[in-house]
Coordinates of C-alpha atoms in Angstrom, one line a residue:
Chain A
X1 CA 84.3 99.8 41.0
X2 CA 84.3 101.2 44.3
X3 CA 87.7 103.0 44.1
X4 CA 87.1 105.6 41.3
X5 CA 86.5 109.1 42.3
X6 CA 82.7 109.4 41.6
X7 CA 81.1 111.3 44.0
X8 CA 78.2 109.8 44.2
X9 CA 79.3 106.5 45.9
X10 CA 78.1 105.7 49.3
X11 CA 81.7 104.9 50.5
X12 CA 84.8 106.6 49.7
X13 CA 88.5 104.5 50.1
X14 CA 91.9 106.1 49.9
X15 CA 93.8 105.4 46.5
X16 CA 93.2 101.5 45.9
X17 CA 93.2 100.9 49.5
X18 CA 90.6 99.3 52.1
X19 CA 91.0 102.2 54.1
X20 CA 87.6 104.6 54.2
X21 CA 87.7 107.9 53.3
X22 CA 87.1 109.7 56.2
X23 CA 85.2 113.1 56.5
X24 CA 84.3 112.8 60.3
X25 CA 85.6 116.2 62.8
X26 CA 87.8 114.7 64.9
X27 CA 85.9 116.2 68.0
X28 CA 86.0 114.2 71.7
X29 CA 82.5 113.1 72.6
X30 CA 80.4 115.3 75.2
X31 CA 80.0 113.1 78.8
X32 CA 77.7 116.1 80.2
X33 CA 74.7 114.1 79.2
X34 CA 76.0 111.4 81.9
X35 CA 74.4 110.6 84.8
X36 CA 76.1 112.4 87.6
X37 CA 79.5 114.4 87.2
X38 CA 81.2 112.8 84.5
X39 CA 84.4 113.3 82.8
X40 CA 86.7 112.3 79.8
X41 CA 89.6 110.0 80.8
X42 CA 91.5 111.8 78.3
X43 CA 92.5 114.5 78.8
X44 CA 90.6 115.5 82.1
X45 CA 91.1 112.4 84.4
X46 CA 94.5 111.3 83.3
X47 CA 96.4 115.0 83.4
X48 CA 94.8 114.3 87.4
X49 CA 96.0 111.1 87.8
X50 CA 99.5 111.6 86.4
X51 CA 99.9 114.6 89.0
X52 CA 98.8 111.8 91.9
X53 CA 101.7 109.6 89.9
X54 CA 104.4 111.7 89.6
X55 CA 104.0 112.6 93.9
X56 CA 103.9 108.8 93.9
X57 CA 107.5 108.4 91.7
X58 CA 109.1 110.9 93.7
X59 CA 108.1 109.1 97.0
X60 CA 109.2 106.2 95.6
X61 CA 112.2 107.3 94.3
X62 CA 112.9 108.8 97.8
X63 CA 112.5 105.7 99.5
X64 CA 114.9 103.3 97.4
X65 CA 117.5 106.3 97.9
X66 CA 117.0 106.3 101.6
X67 CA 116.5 102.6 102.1
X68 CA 119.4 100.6 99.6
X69 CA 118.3 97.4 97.9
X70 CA 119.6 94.6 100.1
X71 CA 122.5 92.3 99.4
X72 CA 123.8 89.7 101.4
X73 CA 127.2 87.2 100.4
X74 CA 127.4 85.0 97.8
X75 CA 125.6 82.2 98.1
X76 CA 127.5 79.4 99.4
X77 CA 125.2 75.8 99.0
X78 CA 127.9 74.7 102.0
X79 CA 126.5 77.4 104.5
X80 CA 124.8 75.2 106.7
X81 CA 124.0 78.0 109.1
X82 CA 121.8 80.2 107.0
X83 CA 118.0 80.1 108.1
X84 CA 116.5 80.6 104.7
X85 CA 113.4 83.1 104.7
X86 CA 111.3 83.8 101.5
X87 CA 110.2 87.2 100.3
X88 CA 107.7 88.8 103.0
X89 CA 104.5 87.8 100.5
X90 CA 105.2 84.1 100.4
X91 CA 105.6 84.1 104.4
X92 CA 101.9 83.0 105.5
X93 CA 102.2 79.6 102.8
X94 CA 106.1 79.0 104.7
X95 CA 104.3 79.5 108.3
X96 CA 101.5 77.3 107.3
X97 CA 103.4 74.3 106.1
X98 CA 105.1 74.2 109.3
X99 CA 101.7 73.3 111.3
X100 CA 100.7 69.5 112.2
X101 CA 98.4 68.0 110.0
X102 CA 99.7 69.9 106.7
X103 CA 103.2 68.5 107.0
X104 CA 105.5 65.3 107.1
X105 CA 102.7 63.2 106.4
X106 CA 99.9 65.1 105.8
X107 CA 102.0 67.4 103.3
X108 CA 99.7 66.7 100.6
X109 CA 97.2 69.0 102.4
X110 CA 99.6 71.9 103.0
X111 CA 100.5 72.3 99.5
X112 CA 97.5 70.9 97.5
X113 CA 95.0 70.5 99.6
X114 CA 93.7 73.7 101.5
X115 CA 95.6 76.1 98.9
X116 CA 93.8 74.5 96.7
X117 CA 90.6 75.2 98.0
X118 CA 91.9 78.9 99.0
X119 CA 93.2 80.2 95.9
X120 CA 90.7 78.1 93.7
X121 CA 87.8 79.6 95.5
X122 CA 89.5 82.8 94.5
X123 CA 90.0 82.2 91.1
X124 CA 86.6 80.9 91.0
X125 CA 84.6 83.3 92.7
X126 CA 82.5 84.6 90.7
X127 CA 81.1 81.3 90.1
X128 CA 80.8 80.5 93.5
X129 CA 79.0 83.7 94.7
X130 CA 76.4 84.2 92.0
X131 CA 73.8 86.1 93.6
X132 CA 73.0 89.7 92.4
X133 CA 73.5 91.5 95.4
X134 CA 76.7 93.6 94.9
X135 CA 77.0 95.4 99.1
X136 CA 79.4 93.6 101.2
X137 CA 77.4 93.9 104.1
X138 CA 74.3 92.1 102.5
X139 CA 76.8 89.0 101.5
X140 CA 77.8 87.8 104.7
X141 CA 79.1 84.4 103.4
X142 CA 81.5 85.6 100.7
X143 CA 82.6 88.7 102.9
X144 CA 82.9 86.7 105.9
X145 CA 85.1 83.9 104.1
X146 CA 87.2 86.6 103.1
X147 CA 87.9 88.8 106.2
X148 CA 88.8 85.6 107.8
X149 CA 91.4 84.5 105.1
X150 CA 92.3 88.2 105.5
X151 CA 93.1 87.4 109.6
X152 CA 94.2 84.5 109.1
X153 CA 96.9 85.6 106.0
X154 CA 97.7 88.7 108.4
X155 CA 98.1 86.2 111.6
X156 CA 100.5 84.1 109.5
X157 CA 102.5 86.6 108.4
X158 CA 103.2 88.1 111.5
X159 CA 103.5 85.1 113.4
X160 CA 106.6 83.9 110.8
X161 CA 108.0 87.0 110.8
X162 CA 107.8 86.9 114.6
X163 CA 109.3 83.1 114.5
X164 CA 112.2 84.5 112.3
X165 CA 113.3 86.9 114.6
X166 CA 113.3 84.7 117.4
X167 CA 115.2 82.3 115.5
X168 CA 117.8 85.4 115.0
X169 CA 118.2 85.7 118.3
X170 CA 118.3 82.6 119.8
X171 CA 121.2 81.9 116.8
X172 CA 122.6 85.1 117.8
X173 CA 123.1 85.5 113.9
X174 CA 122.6 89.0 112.3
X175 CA 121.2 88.8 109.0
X176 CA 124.0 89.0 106.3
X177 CA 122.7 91.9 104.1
X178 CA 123.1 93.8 107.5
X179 CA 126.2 92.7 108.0
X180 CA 127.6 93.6 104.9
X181 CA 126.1 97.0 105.1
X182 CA 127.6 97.7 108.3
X183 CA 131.0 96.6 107.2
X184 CA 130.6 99.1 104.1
X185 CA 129.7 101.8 106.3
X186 CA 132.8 101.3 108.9
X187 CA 135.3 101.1 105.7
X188 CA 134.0 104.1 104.5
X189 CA 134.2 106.3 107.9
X190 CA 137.9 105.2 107.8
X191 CA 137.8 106.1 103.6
X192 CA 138.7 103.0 102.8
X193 CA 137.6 101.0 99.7
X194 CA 134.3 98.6 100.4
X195 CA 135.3 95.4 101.9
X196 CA 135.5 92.3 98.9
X197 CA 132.4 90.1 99.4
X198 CA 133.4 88.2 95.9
X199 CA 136.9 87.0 96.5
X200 CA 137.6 85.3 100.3
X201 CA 140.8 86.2 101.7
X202 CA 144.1 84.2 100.5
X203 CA 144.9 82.3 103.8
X204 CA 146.2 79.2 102.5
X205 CA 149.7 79.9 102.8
X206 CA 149.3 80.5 106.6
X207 CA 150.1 77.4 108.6
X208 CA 149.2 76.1 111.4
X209 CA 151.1 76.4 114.4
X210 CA 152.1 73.4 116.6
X211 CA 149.2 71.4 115.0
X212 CA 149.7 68.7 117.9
X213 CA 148.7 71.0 120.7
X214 CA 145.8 69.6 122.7
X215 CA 144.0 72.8 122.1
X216 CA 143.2 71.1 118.4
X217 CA 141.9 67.9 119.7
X218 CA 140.0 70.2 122.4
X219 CA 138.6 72.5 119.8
X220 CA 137.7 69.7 117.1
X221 CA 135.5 68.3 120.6
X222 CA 134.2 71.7 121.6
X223 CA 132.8 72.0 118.2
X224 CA 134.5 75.2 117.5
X225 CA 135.9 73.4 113.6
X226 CA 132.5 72.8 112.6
X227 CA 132.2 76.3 112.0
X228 CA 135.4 77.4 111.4
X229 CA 136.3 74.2 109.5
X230 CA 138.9 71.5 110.3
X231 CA 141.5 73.0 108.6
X232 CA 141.2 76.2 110.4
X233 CA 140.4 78.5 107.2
X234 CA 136.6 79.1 108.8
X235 CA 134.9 80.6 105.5
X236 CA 135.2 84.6 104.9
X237 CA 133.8 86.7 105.2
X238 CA 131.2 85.5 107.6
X239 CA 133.6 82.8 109.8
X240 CA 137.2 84.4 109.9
X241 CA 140.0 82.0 109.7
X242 CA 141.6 80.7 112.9
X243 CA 144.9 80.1 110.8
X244 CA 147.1 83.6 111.4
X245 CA 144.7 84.3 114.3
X246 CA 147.2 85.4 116.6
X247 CA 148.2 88.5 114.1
X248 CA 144.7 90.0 114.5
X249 CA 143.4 89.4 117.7
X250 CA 145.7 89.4 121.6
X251 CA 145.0 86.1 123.8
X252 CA 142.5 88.6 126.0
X253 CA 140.6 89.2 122.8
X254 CA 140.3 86.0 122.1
X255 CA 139.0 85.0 125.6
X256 CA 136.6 87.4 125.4
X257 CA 135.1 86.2 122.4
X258 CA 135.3 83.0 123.2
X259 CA 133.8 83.2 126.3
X260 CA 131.0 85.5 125.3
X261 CA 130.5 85.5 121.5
X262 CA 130.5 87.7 119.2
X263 CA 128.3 88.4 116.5
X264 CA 127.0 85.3 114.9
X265 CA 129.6 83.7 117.1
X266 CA 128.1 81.4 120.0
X267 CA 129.2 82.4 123.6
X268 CA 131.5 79.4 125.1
X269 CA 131.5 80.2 128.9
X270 CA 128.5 77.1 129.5
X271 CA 130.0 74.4 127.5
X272 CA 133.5 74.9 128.4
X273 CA 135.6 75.8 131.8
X274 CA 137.9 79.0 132.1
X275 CA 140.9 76.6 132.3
X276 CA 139.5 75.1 128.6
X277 CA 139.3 78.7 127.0
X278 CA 142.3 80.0 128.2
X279 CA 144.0 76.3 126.7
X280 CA 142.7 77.1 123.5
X281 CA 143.1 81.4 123.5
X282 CA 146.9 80.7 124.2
X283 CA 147.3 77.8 121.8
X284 CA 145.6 80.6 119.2
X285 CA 147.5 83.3 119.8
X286 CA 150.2 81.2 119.1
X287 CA 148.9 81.6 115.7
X288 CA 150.9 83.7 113.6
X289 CA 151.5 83.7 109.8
X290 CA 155.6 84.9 110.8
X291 CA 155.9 82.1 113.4
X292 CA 158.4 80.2 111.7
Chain B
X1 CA 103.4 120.5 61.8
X2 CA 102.6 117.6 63.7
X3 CA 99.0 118.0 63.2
X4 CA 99.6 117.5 60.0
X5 CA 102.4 114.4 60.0
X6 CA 99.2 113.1 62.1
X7 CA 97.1 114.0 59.0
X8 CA 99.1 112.4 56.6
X9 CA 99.6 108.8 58.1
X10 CA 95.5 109.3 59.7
X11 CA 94.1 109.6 56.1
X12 CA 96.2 106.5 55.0
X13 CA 95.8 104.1 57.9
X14 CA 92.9 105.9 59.5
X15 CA 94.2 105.3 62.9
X16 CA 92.4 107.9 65.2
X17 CA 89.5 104.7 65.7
X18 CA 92.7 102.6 67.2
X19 CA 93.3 104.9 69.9
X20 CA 90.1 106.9 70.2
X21 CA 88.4 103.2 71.3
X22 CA 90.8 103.5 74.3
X23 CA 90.9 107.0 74.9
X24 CA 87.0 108.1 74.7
X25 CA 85.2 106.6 78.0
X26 CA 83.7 108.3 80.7
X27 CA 85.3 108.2 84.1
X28 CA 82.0 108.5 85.9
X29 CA 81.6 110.2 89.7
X30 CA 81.6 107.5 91.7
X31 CA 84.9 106.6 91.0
X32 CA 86.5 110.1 91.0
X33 CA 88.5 110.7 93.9
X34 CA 87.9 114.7 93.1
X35 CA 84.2 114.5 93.9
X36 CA 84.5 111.7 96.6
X37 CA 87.4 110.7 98.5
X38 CA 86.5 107.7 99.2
X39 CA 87.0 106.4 95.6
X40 CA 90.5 106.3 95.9
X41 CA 89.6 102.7 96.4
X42 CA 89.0 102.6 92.4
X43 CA 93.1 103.8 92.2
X44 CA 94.5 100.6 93.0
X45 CA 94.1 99.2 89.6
X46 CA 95.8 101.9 88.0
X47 CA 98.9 102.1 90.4
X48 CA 99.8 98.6 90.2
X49 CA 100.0 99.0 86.4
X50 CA 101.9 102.4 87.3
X51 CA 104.2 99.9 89.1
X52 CA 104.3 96.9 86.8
X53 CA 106.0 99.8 83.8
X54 CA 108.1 100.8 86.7
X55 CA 109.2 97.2 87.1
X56 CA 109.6 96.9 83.1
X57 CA 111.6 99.8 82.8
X58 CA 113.7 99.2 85.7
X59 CA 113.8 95.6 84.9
X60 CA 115.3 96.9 81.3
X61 CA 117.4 98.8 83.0
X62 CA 119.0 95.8 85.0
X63 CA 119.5 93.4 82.5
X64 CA 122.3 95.6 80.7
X65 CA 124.7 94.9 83.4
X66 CA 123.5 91.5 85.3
X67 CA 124.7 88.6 84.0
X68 CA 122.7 85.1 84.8
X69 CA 125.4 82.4 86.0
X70 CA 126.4 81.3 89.0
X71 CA 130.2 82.9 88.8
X72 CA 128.8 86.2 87.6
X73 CA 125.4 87.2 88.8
X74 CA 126.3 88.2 92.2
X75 CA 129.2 89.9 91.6
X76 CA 127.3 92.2 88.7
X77 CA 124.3 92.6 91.2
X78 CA 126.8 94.2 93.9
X79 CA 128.5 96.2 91.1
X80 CA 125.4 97.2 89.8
X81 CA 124.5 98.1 93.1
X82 CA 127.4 99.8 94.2
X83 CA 129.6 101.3 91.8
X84 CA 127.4 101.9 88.8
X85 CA 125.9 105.6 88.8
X86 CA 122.2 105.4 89.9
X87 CA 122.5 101.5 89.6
X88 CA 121.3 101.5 93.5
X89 CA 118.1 103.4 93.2
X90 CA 117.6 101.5 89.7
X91 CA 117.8 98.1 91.7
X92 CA 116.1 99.4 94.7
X93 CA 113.1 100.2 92.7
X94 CA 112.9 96.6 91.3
X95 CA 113.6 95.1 94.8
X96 CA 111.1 97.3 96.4
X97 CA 108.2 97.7 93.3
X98 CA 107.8 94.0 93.1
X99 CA 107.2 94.2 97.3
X100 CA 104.5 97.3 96.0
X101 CA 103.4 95.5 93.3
X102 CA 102.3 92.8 95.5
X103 CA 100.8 95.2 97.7
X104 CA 98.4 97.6 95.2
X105 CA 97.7 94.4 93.6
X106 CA 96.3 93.3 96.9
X107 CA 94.4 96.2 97.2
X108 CA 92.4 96.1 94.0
X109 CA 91.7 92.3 94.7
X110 CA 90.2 93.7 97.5
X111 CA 88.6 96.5 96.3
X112 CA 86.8 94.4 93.4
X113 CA 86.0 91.8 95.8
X114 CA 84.5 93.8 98.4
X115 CA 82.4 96.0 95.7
X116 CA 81.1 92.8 94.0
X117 CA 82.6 94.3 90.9
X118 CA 83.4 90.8 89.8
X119 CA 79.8 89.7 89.3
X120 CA 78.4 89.0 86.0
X121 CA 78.8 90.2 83.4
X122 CA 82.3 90.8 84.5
X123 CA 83.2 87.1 85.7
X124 CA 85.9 86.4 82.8
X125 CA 87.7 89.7 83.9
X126 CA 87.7 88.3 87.6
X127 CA 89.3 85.4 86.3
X128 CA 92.1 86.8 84.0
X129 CA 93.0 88.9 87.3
X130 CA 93.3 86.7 89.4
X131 CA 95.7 84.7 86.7
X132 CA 97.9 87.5 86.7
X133 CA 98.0 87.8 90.7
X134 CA 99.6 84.2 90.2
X135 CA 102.1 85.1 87.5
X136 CA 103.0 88.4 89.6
X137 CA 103.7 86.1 92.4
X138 CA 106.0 83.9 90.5
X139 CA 107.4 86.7 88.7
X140 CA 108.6 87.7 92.5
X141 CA 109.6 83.6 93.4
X142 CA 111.9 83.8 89.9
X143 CA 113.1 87.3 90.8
X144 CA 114.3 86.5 94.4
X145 CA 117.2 83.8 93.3
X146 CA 118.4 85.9 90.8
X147 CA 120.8 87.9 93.0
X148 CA 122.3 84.9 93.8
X149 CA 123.1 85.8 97.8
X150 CA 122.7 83.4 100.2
X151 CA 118.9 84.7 101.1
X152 CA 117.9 83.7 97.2
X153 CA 119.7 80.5 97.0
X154 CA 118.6 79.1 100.4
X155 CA 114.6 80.6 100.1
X156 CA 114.6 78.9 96.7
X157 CA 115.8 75.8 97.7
X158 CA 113.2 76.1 100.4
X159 CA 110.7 76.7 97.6
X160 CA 111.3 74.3 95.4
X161 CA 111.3 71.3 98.1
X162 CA 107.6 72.5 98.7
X163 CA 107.1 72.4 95.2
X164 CA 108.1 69.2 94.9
X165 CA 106.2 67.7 97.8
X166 CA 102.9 67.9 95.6
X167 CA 102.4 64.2 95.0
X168 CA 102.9 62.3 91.3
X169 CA 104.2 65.4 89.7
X170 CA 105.7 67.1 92.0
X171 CA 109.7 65.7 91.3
X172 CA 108.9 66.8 87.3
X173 CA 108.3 70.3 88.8
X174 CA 111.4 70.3 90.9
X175 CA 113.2 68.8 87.9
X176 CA 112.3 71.5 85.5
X177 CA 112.6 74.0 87.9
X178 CA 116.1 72.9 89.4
X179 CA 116.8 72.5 85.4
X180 CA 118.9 69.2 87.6
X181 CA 119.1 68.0 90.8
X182 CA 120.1 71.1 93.0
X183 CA 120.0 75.0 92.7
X184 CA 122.8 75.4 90.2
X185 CA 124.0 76.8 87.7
X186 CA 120.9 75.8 85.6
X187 CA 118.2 76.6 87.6
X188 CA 120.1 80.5 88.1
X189 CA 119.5 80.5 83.8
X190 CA 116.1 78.9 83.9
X191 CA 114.7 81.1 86.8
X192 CA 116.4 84.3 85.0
X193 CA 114.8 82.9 81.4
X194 CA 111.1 82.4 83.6
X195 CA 111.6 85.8 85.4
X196 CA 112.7 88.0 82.2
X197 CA 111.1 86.3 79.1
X198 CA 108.4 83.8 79.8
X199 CA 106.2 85.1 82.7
X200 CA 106.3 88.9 81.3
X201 CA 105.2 87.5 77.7
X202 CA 102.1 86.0 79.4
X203 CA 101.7 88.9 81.9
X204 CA 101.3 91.5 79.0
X205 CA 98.6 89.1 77.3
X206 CA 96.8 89.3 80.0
X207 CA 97.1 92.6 81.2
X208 CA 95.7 93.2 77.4
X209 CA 92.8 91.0 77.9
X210 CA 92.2 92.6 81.5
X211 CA 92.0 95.9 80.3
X212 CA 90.0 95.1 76.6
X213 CA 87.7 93.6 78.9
X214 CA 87.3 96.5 81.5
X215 CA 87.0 99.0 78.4
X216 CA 84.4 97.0 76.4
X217 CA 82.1 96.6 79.7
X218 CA 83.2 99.7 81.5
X219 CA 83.9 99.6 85.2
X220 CA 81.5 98.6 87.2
X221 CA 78.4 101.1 88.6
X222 CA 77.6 102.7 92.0
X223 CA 76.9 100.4 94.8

């Protein structure tokens, strides 16, 4: 039996177990006898390569503190306005699909098609490049294909990036998580509590003020209720209620804004005379929750 | 005391092979940053997984106060982010590792690429990499909705249309992804089940299999 305590067996288990006795030192292996310098991962390397890590953490740590996580408004599947923009990694695949020949019709290609061939030549590269020779410089097909994908992956990027900015300005629209911030900021210079981004503002018992004005008709036609909604209640915090509009803003103010925008609010003075604003600023500032 | 606690449960379970196995192998000098500089290229491996436990931990972190549906997950996100002590920097590590994550994770593609460390024998390696570059990058497409802002619910939508675009099965994949027929309620559950059970599960495997395989073959030599 190989679990009795005769010292003469070959091997030696613990009680009636499969473990082996074992009578080894418990000594780390020498790397000296290595080619070149050497060294144990653990404990030599690692104690290095923690120090490197903990500079990293604190960096890190450093940088979410400086720069918060954004956040914008709740989403709201209504928000026609929003120009939607993936995460800055998936930006050279958004930029590509928007190019002739790998959309509408040729979609197929977009998604499937040279993707397919991109990533799966990835995946499959070491299949693909089989040769022995290990230098860059002495593969000039693989490294080649690469560096372009490389230009071309940087070129996309940018060049979305670039689009989506554009498309903030021409939309005049600040992007919300900015917004927000900014709001948070100005509430807390005047030590007030954060502004509410979860529940909109209770404007329903606000009415509307001579509702047969033909300042309505002429705003439903200027197109100023698409955004701020037929019924007037826009959609805070983003499009502020024209109901009770007269409490917050005087029939200059309104002009103003009208006339030149503000914010993600379009500017007015093309599309409409100065007689037609100042039709609509009065018949707003008319609006006041106490005109009754 | 605790060399012999160690003692104890090593004579019964003899468990210094277990660990020994990963702990005894050579880092040799041509990846050592501390005898050339220039091997900091060889780091980028080890920083993403430095990143990926910062995402875990964080990630851990986050799940005690978010809560995935539609009514509720973006109102604990900006309460987490706002009024819970540290919740910011906790969040901002998330939001900002997965964006280094990506990054590192770039970098050691590159840096295994351009070294020709993926040639044989270490093709299989190569290939489980390059498996968890696609499950990182879903791991950030599942991650972005959760917040539940406008940016995550339009940039999925976006997503998902593209998705489904791919012909014959391309409406099964916006179906199981939308859990429906729109981002709702159901996709918020499924994309938070995806993001916080199903793609780490297969991420760990294979960041086991990456790194069994890197310690049976050891990395790969001078150029």
């Amino acid at each position: 039996m190989a679990h009795g305590h005769k010292s003469d067996e070959k091997v030696v288990f613990v009680g009636d177990s499969r473990v082996k006795k074992n009578n080894h030192p418990n000594i780390p292996p020498d790397y000296t006898s290595f080619p070149g310098k050497s060294e144990a991962f653990i404990p030599n390397f690692l104690l290095k390569e923690w120090m490197v890590g903990c500079v990293v953490l604190v960096g890190f740590l450093v940088w979410t503190i400086a720069e918060p996580a954004p956040l914008g408004y709740p989403a709201d599947p209504t928000n026609a306005a929003f120009i939607p923009m993936p995460d800055w990694y998936f930006l050279f695949l958004y930029q590509f699909l928007k190019y002739p020949y790998v959309s509408q019709d040729y979609i197929v290609l977009g998604t499937m098609g040279v993707p397919g061939v991109m990533f799966g030549g990835l995946l499959l590269a070491p299949f693909l490049d089989t040769g022995k020779e290990r230098r860059f410089y002495r593969r000039p097909i693989a490294s080649s294909l690469m560096i372009l994908s490389l230009i071309a992956t940087v070129y996309l990027t940018v060049i979305s990036w670039d689009h989506y900015q554009h498309q903030l300005e021409i939309t005049n629209t600040i992007p919300e998580h900015h917004i927000r911030e900014e709001k948070a900021r100005e509430a807390a210079a005047k030590g007030e509590e954060a502004p509410s981004t979860t529940k909109k503002p209770e404007t329903a018992a606000v009415a509307i003020v001579e509702a047969d004005d033909p300042a309505h008709k002429l705003m439903e036609q200027s197109k100023c209720l698409t955004c701020h909604a037929a019924d007037m209640k826009g959609n805070p915090p983003q499009i502020p209620a024209l109901r009770g509009i007269g409490d917050v803003l005087s029939k200059e103010e309104i002009v103003a804004t009208v006339t030149n925008g503000n914010g993600n609010m379009p500017a007015f003075k093309d599309s409409l005379s100065a007689e037609q604003i100042d039709q609509i600023a009065t018949w707003l500032s008319k609006q006041k929750a106490a005109a009754e | 005391m605790f060399k012999s606690v160690y003692n104890w449960i090593d004579e019964r379970l003899d468990i210094t092979p277990l660990w020994r196995d990963v702990a005894d192998h050579e880092v040799p000098e041509h990846v050592n940053p501390a005898h050339h500089f220039s091997a900091f290229v060889y780091c980028f491996g080890g920083l993403t997984f430095f990143i990926t436990v910062i995402q875990i931990l964080s990630g851990m972190f986050l799940t005690m106060y978010y809560v995935p549906d539609i009514l509720n997950a973006y109102a604990s996100v900006d309460y987490l982010n706002h009024k819970v002590a540290f919740g910011g920097i906790v969040r901002g590590m998330h939001h900002f590792g997965a964006s280094l994550v990506i990054v590192m994770m770039f970098l050691h593609t590159l840096r295994v690429f351009f070294t020709g460390s993926y040639k044989a024998p270490r093709e299989m390696n190569w290939v489980v990499g390059m498996l968890i570059f696609f499950i990182m990058l879903g791991l950030g497409f599942t991650g972005y909705l959760l917040p539940w802002d406008n940016k995550a619910y339009f940039a999925t939508k976006v997503g998902v249309q593209i998705a489904e675009s791919v012909p014959y099965i391309g409406p099964y994949i916006g179906q199981f992804l939308y859990g429906g027929d729109i981002v709702g309620a159901q996709t918020l559950t499924r994309f938070f089940a995806i993001h916080v059970f199903f793609l780490p599960g297969a991420l760990l495997a294979m960041l086991a299999a990456h790194f069994l395989m890197i310690r049976k073959q050891g990395i790969s030599g001078p150029l």
